[in-house]
PDB file of C-alpha atoms and ligand atoms in Angstrom:
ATOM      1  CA  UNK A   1     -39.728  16.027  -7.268  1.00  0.00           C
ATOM      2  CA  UNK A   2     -36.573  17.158  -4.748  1.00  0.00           C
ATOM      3  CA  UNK A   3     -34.377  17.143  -7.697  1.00  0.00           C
ATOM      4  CA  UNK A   4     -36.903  19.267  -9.655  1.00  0.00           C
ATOM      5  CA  UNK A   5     -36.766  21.688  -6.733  1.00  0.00           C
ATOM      6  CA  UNK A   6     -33.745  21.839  -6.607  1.00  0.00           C
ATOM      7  CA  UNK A   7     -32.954  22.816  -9.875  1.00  0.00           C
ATOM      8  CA  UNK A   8     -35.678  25.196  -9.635  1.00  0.00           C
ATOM      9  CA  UNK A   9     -34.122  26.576  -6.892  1.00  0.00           C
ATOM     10  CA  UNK A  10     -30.874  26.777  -9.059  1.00  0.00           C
ATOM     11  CA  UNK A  11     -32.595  28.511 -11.587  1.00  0.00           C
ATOM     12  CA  UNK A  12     -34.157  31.028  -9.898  1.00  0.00           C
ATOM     13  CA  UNK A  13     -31.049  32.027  -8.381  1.00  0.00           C
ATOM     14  CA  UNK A  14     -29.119  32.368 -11.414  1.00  0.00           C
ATOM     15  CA  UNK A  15     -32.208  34.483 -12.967  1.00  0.00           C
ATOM     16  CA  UNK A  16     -32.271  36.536 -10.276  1.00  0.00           C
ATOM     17  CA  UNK A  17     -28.537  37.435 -10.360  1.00  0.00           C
ATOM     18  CA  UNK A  18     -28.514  37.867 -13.872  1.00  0.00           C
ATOM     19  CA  UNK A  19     -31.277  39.979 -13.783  1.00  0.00           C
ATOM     20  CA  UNK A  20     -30.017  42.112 -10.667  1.00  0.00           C
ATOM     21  CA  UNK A  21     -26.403  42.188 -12.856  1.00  0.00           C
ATOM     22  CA  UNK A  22     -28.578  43.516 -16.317  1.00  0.00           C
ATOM     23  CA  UNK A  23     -30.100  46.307 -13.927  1.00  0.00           C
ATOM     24  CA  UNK A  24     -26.888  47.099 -12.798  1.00  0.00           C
ATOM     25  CA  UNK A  25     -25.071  47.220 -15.576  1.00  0.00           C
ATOM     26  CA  UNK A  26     -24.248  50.657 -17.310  1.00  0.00           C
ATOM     27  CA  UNK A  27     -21.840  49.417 -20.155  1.00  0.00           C
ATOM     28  CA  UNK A  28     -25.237  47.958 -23.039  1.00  0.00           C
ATOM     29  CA  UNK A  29     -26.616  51.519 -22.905  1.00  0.00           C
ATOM     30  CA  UNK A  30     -30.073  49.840 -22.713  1.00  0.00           C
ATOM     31  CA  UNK A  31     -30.203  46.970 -20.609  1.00  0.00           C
ATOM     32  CA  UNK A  32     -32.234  44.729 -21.249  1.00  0.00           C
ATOM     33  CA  UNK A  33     -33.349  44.104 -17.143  1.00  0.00           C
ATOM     34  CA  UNK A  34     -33.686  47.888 -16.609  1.00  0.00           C
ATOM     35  CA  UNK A  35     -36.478  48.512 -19.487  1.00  0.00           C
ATOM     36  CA  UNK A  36     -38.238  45.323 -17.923  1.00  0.00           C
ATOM     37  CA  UNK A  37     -38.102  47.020 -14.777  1.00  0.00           C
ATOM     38  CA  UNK A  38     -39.091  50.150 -15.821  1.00  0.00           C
ATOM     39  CA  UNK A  39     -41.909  48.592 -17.757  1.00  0.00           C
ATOM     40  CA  UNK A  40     -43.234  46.572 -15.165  1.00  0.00           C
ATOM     41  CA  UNK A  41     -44.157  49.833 -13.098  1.00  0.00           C
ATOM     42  CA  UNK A  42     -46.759  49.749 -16.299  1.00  0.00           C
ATOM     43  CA  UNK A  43     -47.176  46.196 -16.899  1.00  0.00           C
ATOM     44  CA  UNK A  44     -47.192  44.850 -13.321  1.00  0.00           C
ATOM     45  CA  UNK A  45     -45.268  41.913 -14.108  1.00  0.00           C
ATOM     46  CA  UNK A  46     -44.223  40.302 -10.880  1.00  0.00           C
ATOM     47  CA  UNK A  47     -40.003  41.190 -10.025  1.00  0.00           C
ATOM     48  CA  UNK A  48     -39.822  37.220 -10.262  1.00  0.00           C
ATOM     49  CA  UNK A  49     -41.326  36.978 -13.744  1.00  0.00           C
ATOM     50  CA  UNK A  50     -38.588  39.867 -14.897  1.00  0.00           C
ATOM     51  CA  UNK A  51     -35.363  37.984 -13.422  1.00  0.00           C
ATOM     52  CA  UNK A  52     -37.210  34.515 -15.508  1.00  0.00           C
ATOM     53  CA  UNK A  53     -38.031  36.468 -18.658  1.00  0.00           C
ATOM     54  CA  UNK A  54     -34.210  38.155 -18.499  1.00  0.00           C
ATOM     55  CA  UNK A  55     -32.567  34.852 -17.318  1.00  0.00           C
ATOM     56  CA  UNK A  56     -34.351  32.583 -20.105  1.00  0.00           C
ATOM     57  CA  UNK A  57     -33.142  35.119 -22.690  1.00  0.00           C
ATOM     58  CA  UNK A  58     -29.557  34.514 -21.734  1.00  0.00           C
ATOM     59  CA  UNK A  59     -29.627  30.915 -21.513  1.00  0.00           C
ATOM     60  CA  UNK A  60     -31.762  30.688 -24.999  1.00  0.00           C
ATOM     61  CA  UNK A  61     -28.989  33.034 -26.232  1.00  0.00           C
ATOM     62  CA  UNK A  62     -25.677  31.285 -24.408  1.00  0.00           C
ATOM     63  CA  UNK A  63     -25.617  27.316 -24.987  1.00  0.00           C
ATOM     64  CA  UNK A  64     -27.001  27.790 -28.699  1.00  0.00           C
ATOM     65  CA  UNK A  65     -24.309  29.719 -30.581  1.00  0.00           C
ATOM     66  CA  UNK A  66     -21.689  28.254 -28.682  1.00  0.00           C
ATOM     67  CA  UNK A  67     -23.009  24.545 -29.231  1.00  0.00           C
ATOM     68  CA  UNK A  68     -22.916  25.457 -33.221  1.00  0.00           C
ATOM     69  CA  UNK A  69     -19.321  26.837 -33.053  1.00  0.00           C
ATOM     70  CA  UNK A  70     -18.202  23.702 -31.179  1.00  0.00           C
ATOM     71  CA  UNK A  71     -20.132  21.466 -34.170  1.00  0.00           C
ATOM     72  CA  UNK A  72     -18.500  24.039 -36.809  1.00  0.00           C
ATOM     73  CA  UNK A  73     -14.870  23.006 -35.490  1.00  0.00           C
ATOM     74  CA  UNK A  74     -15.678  19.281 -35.178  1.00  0.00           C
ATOM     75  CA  UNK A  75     -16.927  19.410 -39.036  1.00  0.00           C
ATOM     76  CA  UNK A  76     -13.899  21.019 -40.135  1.00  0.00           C
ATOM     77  CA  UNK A  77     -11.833  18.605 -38.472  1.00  0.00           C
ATOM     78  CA  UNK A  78     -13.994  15.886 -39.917  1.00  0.00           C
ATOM     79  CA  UNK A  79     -14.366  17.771 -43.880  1.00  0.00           C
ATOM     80  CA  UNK A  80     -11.467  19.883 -43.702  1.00  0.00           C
ATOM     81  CA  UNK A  81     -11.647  19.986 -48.136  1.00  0.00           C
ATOM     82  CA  UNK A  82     -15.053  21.645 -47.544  1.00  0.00           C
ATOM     83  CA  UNK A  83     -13.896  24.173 -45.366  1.00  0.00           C
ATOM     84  CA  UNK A  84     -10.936  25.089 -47.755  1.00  0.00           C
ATOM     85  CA  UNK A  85     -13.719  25.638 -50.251  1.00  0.00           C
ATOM     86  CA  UNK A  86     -15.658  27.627 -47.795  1.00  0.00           C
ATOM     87  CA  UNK A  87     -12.306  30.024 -46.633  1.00  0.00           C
ATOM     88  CA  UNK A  88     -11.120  30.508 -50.913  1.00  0.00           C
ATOM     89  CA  UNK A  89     -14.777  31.763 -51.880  1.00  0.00           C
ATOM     90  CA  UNK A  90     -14.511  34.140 -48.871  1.00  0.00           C
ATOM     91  CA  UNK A  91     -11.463  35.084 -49.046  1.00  0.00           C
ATOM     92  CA  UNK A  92     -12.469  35.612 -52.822  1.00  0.00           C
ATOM     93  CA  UNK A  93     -15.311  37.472 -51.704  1.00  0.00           C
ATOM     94  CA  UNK A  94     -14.019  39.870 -48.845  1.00  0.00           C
ATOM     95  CA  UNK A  95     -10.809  39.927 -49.045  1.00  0.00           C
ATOM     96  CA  UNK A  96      -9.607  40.590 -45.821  1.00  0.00           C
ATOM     97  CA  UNK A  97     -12.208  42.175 -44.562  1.00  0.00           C
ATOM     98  CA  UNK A  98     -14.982  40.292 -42.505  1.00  0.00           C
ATOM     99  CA  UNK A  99     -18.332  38.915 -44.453  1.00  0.00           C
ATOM    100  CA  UNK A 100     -21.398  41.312 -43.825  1.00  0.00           C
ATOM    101  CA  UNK A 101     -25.210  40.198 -44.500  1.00  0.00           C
ATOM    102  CA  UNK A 102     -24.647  42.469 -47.932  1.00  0.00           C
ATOM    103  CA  UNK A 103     -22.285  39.474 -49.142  1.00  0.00           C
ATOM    104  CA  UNK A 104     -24.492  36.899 -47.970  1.00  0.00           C
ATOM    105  CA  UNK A 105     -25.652  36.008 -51.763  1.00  0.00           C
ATOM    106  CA  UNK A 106     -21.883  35.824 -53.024  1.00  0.00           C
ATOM    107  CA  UNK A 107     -21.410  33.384 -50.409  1.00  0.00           C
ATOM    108  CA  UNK A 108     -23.472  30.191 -51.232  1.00  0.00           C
ATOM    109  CA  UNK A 109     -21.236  27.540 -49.931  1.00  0.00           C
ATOM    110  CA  UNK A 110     -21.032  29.350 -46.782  1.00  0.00           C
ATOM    111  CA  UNK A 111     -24.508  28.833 -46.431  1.00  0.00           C
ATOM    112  CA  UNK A 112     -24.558  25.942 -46.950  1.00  0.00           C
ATOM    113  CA  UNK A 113     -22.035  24.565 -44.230  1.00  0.00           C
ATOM    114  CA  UNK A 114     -24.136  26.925 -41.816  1.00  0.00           C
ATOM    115  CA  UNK A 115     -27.580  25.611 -42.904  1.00  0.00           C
ATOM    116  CA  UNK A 116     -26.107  21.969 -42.914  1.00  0.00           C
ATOM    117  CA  UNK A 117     -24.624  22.879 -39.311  1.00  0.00           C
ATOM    118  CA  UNK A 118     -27.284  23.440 -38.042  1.00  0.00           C
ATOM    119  CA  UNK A 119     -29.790  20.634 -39.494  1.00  0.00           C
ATOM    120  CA  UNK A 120     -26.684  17.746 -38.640  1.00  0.00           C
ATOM    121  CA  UNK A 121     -26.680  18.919 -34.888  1.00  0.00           C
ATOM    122  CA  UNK A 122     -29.442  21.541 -33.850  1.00  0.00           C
ATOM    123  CA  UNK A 123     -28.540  22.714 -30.507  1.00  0.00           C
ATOM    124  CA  UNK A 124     -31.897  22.092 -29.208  1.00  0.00           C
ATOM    125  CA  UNK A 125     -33.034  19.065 -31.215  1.00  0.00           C
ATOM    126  CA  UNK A 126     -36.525  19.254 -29.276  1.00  0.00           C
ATOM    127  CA  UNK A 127     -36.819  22.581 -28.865  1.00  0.00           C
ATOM    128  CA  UNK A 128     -38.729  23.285 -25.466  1.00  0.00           C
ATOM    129  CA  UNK A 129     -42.196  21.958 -24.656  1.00  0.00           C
ATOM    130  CA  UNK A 130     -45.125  24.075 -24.859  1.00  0.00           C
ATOM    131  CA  UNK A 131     -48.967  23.643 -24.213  1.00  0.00           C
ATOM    132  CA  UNK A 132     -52.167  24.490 -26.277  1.00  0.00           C
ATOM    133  CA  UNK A 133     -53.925  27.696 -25.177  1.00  0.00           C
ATOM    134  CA  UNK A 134     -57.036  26.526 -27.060  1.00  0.00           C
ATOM    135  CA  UNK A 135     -57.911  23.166 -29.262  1.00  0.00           C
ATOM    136  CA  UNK A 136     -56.342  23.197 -32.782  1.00  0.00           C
ATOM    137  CA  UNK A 137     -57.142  20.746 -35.439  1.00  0.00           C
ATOM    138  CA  UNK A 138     -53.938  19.700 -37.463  1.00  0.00           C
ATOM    139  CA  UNK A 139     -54.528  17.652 -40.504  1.00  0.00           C
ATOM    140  CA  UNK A 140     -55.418  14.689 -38.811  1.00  0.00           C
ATOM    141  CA  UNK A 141     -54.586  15.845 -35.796  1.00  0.00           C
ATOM    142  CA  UNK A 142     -56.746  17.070 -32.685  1.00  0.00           C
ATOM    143  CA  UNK A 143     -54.876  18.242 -29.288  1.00  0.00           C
ATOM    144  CA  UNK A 144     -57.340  19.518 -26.963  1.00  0.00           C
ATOM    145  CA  UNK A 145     -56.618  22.684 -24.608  1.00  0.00           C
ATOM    146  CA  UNK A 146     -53.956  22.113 -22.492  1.00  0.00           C
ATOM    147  CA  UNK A 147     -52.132  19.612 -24.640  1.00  0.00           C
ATOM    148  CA  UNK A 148     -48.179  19.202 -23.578  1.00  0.00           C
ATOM    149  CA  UNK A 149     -46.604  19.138 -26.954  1.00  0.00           C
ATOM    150  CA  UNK A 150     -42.680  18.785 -27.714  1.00  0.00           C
ATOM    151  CA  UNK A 151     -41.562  19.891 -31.469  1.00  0.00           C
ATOM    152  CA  UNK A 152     -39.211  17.665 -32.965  1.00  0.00           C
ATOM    153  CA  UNK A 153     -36.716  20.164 -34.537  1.00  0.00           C
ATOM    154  CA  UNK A 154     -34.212  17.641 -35.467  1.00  0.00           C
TER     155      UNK A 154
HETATM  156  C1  LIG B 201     -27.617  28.681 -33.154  1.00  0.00           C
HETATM  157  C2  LIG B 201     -28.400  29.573 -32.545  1.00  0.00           C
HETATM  158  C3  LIG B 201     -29.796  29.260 -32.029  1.00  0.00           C
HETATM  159  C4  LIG B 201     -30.583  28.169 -32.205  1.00  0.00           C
HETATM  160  C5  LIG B 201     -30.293  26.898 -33.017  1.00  0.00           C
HETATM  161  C6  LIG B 201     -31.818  28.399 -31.470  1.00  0.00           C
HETATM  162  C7  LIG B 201     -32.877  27.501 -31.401  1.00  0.00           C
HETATM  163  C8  LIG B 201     -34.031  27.702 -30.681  1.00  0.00           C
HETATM  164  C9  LIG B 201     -35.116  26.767 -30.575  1.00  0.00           C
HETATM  165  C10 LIG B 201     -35.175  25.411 -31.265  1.00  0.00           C
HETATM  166  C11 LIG B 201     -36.049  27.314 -29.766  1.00  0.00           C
HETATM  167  C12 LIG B 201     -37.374  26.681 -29.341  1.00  0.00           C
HETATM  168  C13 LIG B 201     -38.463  27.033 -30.306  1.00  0.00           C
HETATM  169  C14 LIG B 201     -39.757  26.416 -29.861  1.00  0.00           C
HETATM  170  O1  LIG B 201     -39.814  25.208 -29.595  1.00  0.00           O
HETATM  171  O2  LIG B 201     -40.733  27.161 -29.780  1.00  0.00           O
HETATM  172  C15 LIG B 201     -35.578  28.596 -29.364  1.00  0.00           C
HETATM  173  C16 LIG B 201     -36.261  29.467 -28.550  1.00  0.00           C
HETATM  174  C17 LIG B 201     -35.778  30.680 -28.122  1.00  0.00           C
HETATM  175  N1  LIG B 201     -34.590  31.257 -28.464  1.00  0.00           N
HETATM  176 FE1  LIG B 201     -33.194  30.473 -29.697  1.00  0.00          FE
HETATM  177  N2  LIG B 201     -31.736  29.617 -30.861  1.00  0.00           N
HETATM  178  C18 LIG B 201     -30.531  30.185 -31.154  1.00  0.00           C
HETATM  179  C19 LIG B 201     -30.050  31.414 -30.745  1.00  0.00           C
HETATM  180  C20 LIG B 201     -30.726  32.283 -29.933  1.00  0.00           C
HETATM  181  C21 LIG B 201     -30.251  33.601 -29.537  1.00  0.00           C
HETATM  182  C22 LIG B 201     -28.903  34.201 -29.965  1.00  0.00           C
HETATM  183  C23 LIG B 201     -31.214  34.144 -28.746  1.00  0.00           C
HETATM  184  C24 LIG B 201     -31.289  35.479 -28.056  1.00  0.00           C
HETATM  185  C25 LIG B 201     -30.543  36.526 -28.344  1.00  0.00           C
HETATM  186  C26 LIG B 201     -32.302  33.186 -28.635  1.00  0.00           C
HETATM  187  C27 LIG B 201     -33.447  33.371 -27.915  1.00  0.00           C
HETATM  188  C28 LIG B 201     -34.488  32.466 -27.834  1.00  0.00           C
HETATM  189  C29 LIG B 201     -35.690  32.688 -27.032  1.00  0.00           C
HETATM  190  C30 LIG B 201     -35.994  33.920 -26.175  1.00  0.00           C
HETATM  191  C31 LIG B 201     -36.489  31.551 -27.217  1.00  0.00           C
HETATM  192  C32 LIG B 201     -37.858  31.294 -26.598  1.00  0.00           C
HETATM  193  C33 LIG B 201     -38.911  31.806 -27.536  1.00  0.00           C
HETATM  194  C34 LIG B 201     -40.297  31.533 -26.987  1.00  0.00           C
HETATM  195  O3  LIG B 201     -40.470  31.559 -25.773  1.00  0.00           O
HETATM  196  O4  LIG B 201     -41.184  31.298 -27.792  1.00  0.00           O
HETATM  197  N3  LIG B 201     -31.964  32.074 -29.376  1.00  0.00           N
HETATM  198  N4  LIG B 201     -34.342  28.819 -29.933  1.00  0.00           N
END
C-alpha cells in the first residue's frame, strides 16, 4: 500500500507537469492540455482528471513505439537476410524517398516484419486492466458488473 502511494504520488506529479508543460506550450499549434482545459470550462472535468487524461496519453504514446524500435533492431541483428529483403523491396519501391501509407500495398514484406514485430514482442503483452460497467455474457463466459478483467494481448 506505501509503495502504491508512492508511485501514485509519482504519477500524479509527472501528469501534472506534463499537463502544465502541454498548456504552456505554443510550438503544437493545438495542444493537446489547452483544448482539455478549455473544454473542461464546458465539461467540468476536475484540473486533476485533465493532467491524468494528458499524462496517460503520453505514457500510452512514449514506451510503445520506442519498445518496438528497440525489438526492430534486436530482430535485425538476429535475421539480418530478412531485413536485406525488407531494405531491396523498398529501396525498389521508393527509391530514395521515404515509404508513405500510398506504398503500403507494394510493400508486403515490410508488413510483415512490422506485423510479426509486433505479435513476437507486443509492448504491452497484457494490455491494461479494465472492469465491467454492466454483466456481459461471453460464449461461455459470465463476468458480473464490476468484474477486474486483464486482456491477454500476447
Ligand atoms: C507500437 C505502438 C503501440 C502499441 C503496441 C500500443 C498498444 C496498446 C495496448 C495493448 C493498449 C491497451 C488496450 C486495452 O487493453 O484496452 C493501448 C491503449 C492505449 N494506447 Fe496504445 N499502443 C501503441 C501506441 C500508442 C500511441 C502512439 C498512442 C498515442 C498517440 C497510444 C495511446 C493509447 C491510449 C490513449 C490507450 C488507452 C485507451 C483506453 O483507455 O481505452 N498508443 N495501447
Amino acid at each position: 500500500m506505501r509503495e502504491s502511494n508512492a508511485w501514485f504520488e509519482e504519477m500524479n506529479r509527472l501528469s501534472l507537469h506534463l499537463y502544465d508543460t502541454s498548456c504552456a506550450s505554443k510550438e503544437w499549434g493545438i495542444s493537446f492540455g489547452a483544448s482539455l482545459r478549455d473544454r473542461e470550462r464546458k465539461s467540468g472535468l476536475p484540473p486533476q482528471e485533465e493532467a491524468w487524461l494528458t499524462g496517460q496519453l503520453f505514457l500510452a504514446a512514449n514506451d510503445t513505439p520506442s519498445t518496438s524500435l528497440a525489438y526492430l533492431v534486436l530482430a535485425i541483428v538476429l535475421y539480418p537476410s530478412q531485413f536485406i529483403t525488407a531494405r531491396q523491396q523498398i529501396d525498389a519501391v521508393v527509391g530514395g524517398s521515404m515509404p508513405c501509407f500510398e506504398d503500403w500495398d507494394k510493400l508486403p514484406l515490410v508488413e510483415a516484419i512490422m506485423k510479426e514485430l509486433l505479435r513476437w514482442r507486443p509492448p504491452a503483452p497484457l494490455g491494461v486492466p479494465h472492469v465491467t460497467s454492466e454483466e456481459i455474457r461471453y460464449g461461455k463466459y459470465f463476468l458480473p458488473k464490476g468484474t477486474s478483467s486483464v486482456a491477454n494481448i500476447w
